[in-house]
Coordinates of C-alpha atoms and ligand atoms in Angstrom, one line a residue:
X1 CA -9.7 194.4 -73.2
X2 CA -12.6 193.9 -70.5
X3 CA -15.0 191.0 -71.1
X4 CA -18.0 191.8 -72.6
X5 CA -20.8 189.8 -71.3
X6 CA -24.3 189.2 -72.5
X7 CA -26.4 189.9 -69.2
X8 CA -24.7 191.3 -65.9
X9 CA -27.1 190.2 -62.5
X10 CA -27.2 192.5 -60.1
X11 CA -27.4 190.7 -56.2
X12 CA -26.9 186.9 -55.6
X13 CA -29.8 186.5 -53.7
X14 CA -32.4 184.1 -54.9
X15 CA -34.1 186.0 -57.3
X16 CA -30.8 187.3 -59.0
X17 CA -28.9 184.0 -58.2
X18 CA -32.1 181.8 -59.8
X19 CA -32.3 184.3 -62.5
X20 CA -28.6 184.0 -63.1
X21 CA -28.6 179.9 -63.8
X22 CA -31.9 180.3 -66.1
X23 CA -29.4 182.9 -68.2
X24 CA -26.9 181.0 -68.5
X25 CA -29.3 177.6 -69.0
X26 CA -30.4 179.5 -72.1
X27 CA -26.3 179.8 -73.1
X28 CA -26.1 183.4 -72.5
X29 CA -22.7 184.6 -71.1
X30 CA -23.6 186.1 -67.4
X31 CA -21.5 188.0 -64.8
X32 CA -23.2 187.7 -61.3
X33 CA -22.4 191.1 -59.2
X34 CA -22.6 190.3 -55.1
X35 CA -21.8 193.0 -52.6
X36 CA -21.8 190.8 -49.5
X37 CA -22.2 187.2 -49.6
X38 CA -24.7 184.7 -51.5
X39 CA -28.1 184.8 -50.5
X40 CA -26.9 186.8 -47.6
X41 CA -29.7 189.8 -48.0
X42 CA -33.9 189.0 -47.8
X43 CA -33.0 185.6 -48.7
X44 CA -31.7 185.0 -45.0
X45 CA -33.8 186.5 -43.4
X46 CA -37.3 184.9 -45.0
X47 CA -39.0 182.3 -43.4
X48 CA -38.6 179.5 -47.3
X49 CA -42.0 178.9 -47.0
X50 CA -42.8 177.9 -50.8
X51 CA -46.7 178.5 -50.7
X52 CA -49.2 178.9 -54.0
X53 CA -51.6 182.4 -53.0
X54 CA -54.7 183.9 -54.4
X55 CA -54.2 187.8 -53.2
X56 CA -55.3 188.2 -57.2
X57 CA -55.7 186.0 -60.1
X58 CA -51.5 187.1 -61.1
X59 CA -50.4 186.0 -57.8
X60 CA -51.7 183.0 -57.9
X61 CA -50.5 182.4 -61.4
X62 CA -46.7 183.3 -60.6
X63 CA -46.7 180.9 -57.4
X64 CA -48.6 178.0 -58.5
X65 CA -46.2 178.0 -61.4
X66 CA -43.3 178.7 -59.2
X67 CA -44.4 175.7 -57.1
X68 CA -44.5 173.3 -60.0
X69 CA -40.9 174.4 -60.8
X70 CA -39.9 173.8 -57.7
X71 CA -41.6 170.5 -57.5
X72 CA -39.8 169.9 -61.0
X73 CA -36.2 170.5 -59.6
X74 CA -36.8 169.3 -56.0
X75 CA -34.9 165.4 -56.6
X76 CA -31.7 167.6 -57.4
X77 CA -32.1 170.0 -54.6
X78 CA -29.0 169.1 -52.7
X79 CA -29.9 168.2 -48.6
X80 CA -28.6 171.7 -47.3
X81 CA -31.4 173.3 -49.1
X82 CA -33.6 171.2 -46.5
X83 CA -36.5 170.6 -49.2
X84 CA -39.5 169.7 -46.9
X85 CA -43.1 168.7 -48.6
X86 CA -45.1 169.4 -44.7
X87 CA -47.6 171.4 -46.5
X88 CA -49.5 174.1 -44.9
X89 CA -52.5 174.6 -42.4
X90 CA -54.3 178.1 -42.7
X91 CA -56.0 178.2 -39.4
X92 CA -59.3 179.7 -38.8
X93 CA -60.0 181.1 -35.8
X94 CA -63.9 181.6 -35.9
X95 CA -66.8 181.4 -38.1
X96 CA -65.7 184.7 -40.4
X97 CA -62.1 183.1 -41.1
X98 CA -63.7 179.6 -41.6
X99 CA -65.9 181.4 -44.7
X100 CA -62.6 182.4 -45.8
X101 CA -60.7 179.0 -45.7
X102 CA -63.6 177.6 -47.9
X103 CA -63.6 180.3 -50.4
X104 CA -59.5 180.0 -50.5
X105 CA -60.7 176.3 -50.8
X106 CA -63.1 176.8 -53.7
X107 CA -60.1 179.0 -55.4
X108 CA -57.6 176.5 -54.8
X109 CA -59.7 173.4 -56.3
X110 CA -61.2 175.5 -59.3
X111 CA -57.3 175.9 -59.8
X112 CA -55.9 172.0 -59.4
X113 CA -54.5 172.7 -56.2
X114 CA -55.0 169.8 -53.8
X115 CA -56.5 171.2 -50.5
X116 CA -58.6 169.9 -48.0
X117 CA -61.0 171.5 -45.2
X118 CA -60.4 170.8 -41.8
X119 CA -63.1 170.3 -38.9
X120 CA -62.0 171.3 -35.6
X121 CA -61.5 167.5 -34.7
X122 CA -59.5 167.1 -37.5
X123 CA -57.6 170.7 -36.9
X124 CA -56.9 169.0 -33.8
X125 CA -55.2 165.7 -35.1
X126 CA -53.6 167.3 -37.0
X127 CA -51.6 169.5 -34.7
X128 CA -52.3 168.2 -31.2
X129 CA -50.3 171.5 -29.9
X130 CA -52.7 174.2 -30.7
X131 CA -54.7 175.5 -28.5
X132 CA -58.5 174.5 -28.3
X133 CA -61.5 176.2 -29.5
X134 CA -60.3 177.0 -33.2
X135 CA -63.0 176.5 -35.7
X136 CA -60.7 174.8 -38.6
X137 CA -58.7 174.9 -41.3
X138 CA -57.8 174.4 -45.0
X139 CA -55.1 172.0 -45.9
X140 CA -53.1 172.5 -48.9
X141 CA -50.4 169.6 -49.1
X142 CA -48.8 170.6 -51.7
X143 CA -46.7 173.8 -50.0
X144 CA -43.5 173.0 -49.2
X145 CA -40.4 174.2 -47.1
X146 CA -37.0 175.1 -47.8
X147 CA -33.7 176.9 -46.0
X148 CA -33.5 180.0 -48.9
X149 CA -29.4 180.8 -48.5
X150 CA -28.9 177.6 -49.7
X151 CA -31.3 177.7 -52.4
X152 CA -29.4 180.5 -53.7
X153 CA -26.0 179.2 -53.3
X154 CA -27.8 175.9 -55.5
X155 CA -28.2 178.1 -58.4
X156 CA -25.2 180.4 -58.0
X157 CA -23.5 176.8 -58.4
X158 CA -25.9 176.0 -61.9
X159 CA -24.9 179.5 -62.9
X160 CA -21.0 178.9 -62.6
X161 CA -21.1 175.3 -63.6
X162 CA -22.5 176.9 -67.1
X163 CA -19.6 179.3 -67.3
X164 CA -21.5 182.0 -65.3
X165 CA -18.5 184.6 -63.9
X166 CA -19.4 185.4 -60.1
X167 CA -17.6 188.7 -58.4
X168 CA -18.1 188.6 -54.9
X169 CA -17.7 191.7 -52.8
X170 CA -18.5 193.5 -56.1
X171 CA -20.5 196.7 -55.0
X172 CA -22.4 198.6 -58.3
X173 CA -21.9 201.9 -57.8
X174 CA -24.3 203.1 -61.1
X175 CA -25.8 201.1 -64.0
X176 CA -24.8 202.7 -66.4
X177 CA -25.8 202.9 -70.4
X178 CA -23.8 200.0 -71.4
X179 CA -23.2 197.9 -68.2
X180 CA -22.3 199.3 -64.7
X181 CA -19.7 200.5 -62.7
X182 CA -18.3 199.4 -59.8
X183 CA -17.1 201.1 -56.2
X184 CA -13.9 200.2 -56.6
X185 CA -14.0 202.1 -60.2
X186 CA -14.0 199.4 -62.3
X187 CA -16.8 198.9 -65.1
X188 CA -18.1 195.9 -66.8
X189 CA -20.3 196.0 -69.9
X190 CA -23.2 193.7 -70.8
X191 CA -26.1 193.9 -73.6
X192 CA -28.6 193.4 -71.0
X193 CA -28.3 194.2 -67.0
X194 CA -30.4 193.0 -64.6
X195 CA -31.4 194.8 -61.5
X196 CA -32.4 192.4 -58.8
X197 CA -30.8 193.6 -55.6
X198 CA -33.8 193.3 -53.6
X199 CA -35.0 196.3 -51.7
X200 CA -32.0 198.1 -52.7
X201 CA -32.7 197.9 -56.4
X202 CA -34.1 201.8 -56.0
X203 CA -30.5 203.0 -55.2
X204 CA -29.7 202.1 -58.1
X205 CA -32.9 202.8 -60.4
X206 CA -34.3 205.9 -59.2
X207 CA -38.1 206.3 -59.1
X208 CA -38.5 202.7 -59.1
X209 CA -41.8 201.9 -56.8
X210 CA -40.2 199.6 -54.2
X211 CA -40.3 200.3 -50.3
X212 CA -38.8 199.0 -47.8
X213 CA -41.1 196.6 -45.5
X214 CA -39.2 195.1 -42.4
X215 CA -40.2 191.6 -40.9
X216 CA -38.9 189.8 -37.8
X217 CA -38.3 186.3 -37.5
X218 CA -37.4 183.9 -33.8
X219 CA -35.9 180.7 -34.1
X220 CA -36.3 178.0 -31.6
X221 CA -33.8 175.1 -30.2
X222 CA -34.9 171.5 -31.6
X223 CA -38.3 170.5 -31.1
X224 CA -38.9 167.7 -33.8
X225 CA -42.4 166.4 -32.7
X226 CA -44.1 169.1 -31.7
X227 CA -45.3 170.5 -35.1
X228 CA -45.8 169.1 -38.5
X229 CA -47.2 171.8 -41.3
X230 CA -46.2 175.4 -41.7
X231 CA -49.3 176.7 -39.9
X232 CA -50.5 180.3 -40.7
X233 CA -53.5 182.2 -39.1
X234 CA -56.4 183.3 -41.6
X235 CA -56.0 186.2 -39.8
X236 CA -52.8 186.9 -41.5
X237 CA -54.1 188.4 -45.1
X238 CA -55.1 190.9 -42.3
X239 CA -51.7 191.2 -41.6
X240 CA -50.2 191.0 -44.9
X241 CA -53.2 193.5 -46.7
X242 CA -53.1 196.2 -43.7
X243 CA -53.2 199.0 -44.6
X244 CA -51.6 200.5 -41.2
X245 CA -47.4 201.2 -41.1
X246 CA -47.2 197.7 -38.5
X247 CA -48.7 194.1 -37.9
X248 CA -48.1 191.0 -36.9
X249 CA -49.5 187.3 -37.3
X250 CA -49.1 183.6 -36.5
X251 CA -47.2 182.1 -38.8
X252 CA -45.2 179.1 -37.5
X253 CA -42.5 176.3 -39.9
X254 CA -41.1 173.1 -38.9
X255 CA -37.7 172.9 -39.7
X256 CA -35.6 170.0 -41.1
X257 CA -33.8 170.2 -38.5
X258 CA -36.3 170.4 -35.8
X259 CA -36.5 173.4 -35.1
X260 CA -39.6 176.2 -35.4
X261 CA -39.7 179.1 -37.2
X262 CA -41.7 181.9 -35.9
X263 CA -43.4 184.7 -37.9
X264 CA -43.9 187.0 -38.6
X265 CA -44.4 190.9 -38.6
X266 CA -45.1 193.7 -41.3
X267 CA -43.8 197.0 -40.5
X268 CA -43.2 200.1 -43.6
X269 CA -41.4 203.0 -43.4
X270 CA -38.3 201.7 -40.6
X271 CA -35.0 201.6 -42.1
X272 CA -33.5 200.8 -38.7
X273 CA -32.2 196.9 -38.8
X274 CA -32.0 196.8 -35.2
X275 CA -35.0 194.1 -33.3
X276 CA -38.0 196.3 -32.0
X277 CA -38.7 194.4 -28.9
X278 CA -42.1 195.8 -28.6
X279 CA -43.1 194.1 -32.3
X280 CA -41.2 190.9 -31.4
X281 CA -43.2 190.3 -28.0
X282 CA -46.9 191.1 -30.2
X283 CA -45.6 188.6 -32.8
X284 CA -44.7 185.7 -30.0
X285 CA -47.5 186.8 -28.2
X286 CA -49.7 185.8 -30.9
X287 CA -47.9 182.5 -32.1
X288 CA -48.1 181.5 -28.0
X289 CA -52.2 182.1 -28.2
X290 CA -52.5 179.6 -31.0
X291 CA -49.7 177.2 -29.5
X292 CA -49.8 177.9 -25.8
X293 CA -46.5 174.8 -25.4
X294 CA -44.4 177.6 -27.5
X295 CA -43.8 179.3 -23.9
X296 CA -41.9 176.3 -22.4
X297 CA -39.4 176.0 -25.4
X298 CA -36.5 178.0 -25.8
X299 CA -35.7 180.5 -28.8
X300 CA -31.7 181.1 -30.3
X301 CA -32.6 183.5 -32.1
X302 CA -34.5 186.5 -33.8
X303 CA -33.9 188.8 -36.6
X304 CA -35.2 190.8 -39.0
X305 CA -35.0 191.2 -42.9
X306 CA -36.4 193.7 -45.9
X307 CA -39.2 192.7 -48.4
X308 CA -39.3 194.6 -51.1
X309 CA -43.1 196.2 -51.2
X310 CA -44.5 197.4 -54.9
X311 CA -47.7 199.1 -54.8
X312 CA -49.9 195.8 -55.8
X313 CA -48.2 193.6 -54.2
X314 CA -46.5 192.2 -57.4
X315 CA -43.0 192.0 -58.5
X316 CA -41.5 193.7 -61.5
X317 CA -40.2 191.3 -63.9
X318 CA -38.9 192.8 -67.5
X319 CA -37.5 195.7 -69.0
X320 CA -37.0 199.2 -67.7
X321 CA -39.3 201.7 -69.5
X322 CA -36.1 204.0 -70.1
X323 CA -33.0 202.0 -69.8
X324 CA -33.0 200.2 -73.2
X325 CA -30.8 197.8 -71.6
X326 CA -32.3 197.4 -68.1
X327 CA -34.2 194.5 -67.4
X328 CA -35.7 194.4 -63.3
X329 CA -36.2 191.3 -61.1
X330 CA -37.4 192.9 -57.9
X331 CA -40.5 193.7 -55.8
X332 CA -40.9 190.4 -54.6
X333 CA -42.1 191.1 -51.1
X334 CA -43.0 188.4 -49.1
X335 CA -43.3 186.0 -51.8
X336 CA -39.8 186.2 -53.3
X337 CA -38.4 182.6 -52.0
X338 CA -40.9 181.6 -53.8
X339 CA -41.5 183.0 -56.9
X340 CA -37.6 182.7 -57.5
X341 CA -38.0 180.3 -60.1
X342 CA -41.1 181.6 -61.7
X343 CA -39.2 185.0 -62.5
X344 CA -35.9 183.7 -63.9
X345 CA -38.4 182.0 -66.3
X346 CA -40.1 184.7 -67.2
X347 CA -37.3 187.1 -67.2
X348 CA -35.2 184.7 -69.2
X349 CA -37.8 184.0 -72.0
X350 CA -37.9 187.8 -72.4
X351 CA -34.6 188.6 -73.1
X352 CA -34.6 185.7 -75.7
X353 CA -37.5 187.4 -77.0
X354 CA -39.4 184.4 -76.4
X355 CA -43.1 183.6 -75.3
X356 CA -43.7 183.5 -71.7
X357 CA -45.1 179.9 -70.4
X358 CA -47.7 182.3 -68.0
X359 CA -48.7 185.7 -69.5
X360 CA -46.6 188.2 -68.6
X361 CA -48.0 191.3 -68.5
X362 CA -49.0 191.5 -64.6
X363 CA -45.6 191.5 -64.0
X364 CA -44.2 194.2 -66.1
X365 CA -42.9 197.0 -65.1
X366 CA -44.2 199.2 -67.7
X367 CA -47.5 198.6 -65.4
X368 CA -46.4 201.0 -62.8
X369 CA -44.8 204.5 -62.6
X370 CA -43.1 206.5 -60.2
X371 CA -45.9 208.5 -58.8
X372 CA -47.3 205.1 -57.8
X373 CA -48.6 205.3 -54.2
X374 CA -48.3 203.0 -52.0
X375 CA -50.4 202.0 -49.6
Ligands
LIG401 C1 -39.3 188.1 -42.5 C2 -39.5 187.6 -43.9 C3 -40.1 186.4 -44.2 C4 -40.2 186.0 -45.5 N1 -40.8 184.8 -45.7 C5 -40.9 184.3 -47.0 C6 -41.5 183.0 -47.2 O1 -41.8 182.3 -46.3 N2 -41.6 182.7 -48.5 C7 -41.3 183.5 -49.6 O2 -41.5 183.1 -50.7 N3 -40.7 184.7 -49.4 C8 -40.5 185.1 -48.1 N4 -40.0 186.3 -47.8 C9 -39.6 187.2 -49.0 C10 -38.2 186.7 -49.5 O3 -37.3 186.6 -48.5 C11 -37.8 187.8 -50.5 O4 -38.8 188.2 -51.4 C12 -36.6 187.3 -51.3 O5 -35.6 186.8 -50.5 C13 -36.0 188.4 -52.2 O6 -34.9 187.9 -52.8 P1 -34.0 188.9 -53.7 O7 -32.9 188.1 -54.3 O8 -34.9 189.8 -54.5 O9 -33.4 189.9 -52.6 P2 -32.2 189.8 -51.6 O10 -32.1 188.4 -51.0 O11 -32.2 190.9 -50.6 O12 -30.9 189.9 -52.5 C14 -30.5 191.1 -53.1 C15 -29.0 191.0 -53.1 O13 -28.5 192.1 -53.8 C16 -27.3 192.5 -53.2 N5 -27.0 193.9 -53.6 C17 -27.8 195.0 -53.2 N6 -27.2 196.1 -53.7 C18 -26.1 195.7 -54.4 C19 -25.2 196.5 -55.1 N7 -25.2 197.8 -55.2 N8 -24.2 195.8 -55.7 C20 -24.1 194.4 -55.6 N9 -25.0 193.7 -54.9 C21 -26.0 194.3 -54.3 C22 -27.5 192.3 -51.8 O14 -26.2 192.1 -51.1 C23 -28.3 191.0 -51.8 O15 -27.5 189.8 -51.6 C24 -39.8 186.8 -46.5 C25 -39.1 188.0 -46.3 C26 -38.9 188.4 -45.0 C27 -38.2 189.7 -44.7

């Protein structure tokens, strides 16, 4: 007879694979369902920037709690996952963004997050590469760094070390009532299945309110002294709030390994995988206008990746309104490296039927429908 198991995860990327571990932690019997390859979706193509927010009073909640998490597992994080504490500079351009750095900094400090303001002088010593004339800045030192695909594969390896059964090159056709199938015909049944296949979790929930937003990412040979924060332009919660189909913003990461990572771009409604060359030249445009050396360096390397967009900008973590046995883990757009940890927590302590260390209920499903519009 086919093994029964207690929760199936759908997608080993790092919400599924981080969710996975946390199942099995709390000595549940999981199967862990990958079409391609571990963290080989989103999860390679983000940017690992692990970064507390304040879009709304619930985004800031889920990330400063998935920082501390993070900060509470980062001694076992093994070198590959490149676990780098550079902090982050938000970068005001003029006197409007400066207002907003020291609001974000009033936020941040009400909250216990350690930040401090910047002066242009200070702006200046602290990244002698950008260009001059920027008003400032807000430090918040306790943002982090770390390469995602190996983050994943870290808790696929927690998962399977707790008996946690991994099918690789497993495609779910359906979830069904009592599990799911598979493409190769096979089922597998579970009391509880967890949908977190990123932005393909719609294919296989229908009606759920996730869409599709495309970023692209460049890559840069080895640089090692010429930046040392992930910097990010105030002018990027323009970016990230716009309400037009395409942006782009400076957003820039020092590598472990030297490199730079260069950010990003927002674009809805494009399926297509392929690099848009006119996007990628705004988005190095812009990162070359606040770090005019970025022209002499050479790139490797550019590619482009899927959030997975909910109307307000907050994942869905908990049970399907329907599907008594359905539990989601998706929706995580730009934030999902991130707020890994934070979900598997929650989701876990749900389907023990046990209370959530950070209220729940911005987070559940059952907040949104399917005539949900996007903006
Ligand atoms: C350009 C860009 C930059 C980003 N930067 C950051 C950042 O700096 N910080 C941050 O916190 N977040 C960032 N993000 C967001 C982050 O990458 C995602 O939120 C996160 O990776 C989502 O993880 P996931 O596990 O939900 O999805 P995915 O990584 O996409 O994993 C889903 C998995 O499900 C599998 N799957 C799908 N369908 C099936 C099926 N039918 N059967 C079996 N398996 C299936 C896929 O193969 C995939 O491996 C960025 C995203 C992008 C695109």
């Amino acid at each position: 007879m086919a093994k029964t198991y207690d929760v199936i995860v759908i997608g080993a990327g790092i919400v599924g694979s981080a969710c996975a571990a946390e199942c099995a932690r709390e000595g549940l019997s999981v199967a862990i369902i990958e079409a391609g390859i571990i963290g080989g979706g989103a999860t390679a193509a983000g940017m690992g920037h692990l970064v507390v927010m304040d879009d709304s009073e619930a985004q800031f909640a889920l990330t400063r709690y998935s920082q501390k998490l993070w900060d509470a597992v980062s001694d076992e994080l093994p070198r590959e996952v490149e676990h780098d504490a550079c902090g982050t500079i938000w970068i005001a351009a003029d006197d409007e963004e400066m207002a907003e750095a020291k609001r974000k900094a009033a936020f941040y400090s009400e909250r216990g997050v350690l930040v401090e303001m910047l002066d242009a002088q200070s702006l200046a010593e602290a990244e002698p590469n950008l260009r001059p004339g920027l008003v400032g800045g807000l430090r918040v030192s306790g943002d982090s760094v770390i390469y995602p695909p190996c983050a994943a594969q870290f808790f696929v390896d927690q998962a399977t070390a707790r008996g946690a059964d991994l099918f690789l090159g497993a495609s779910v056709e359906t979830i069904t009532a009592d599990g799911i199938r598979l493409r190769n015909g096979s089922s597998i049944s579970a009391g509880v299945i967890v949908n977190s296949a990123g932005s393909s979790s719609p294919a296989l929930t229908p009606g759920l309110p996730v869409k599709k937003r495309k970023g692209h990412l460049v890559i840069t040979d080895r640089y090692p002294q010429f930046l040392r924060h992930q910097l990010v332009e105030l002018g990027y919660l323009k970016s990230a709030h716009s309400l037009t189909a395409e942006s782009v913003a400076f957003n820039i990461q020092p590598r472990k390994t030297g490199q730079l990572l260069i950010g990003s771009s927002r674009q809805f409604d494009v399926d297509d995988a392929r690099i848009d060359t006119s996007i990628l030249t705004r988005m190095l445009d812009r990162a070359m206008e606040f770090l005019p050396g970025l022209r002499k360096l050479s790139s490797l390397r550019a590619w482009t990746g899927f959030r997975a967009a909910t109307p307000d900008k907050l994942p869905l973590i908990g049970p399907h309104i329907e599907h008594k046995r359905l539990y989601l883990a998706t929706g995580h757009e730009g934030l999902g490296i991130t707020t890994s940890v934070g979900t598997a927590k929650l989701l876990a302590a749900q389907i023990m039927n046990r209370e959530t260390e950070i209220p729940v209920a911005p987070y559940l499903p059952a907040r949104v429908t399917q005539e949900t519009v996007h903006v």
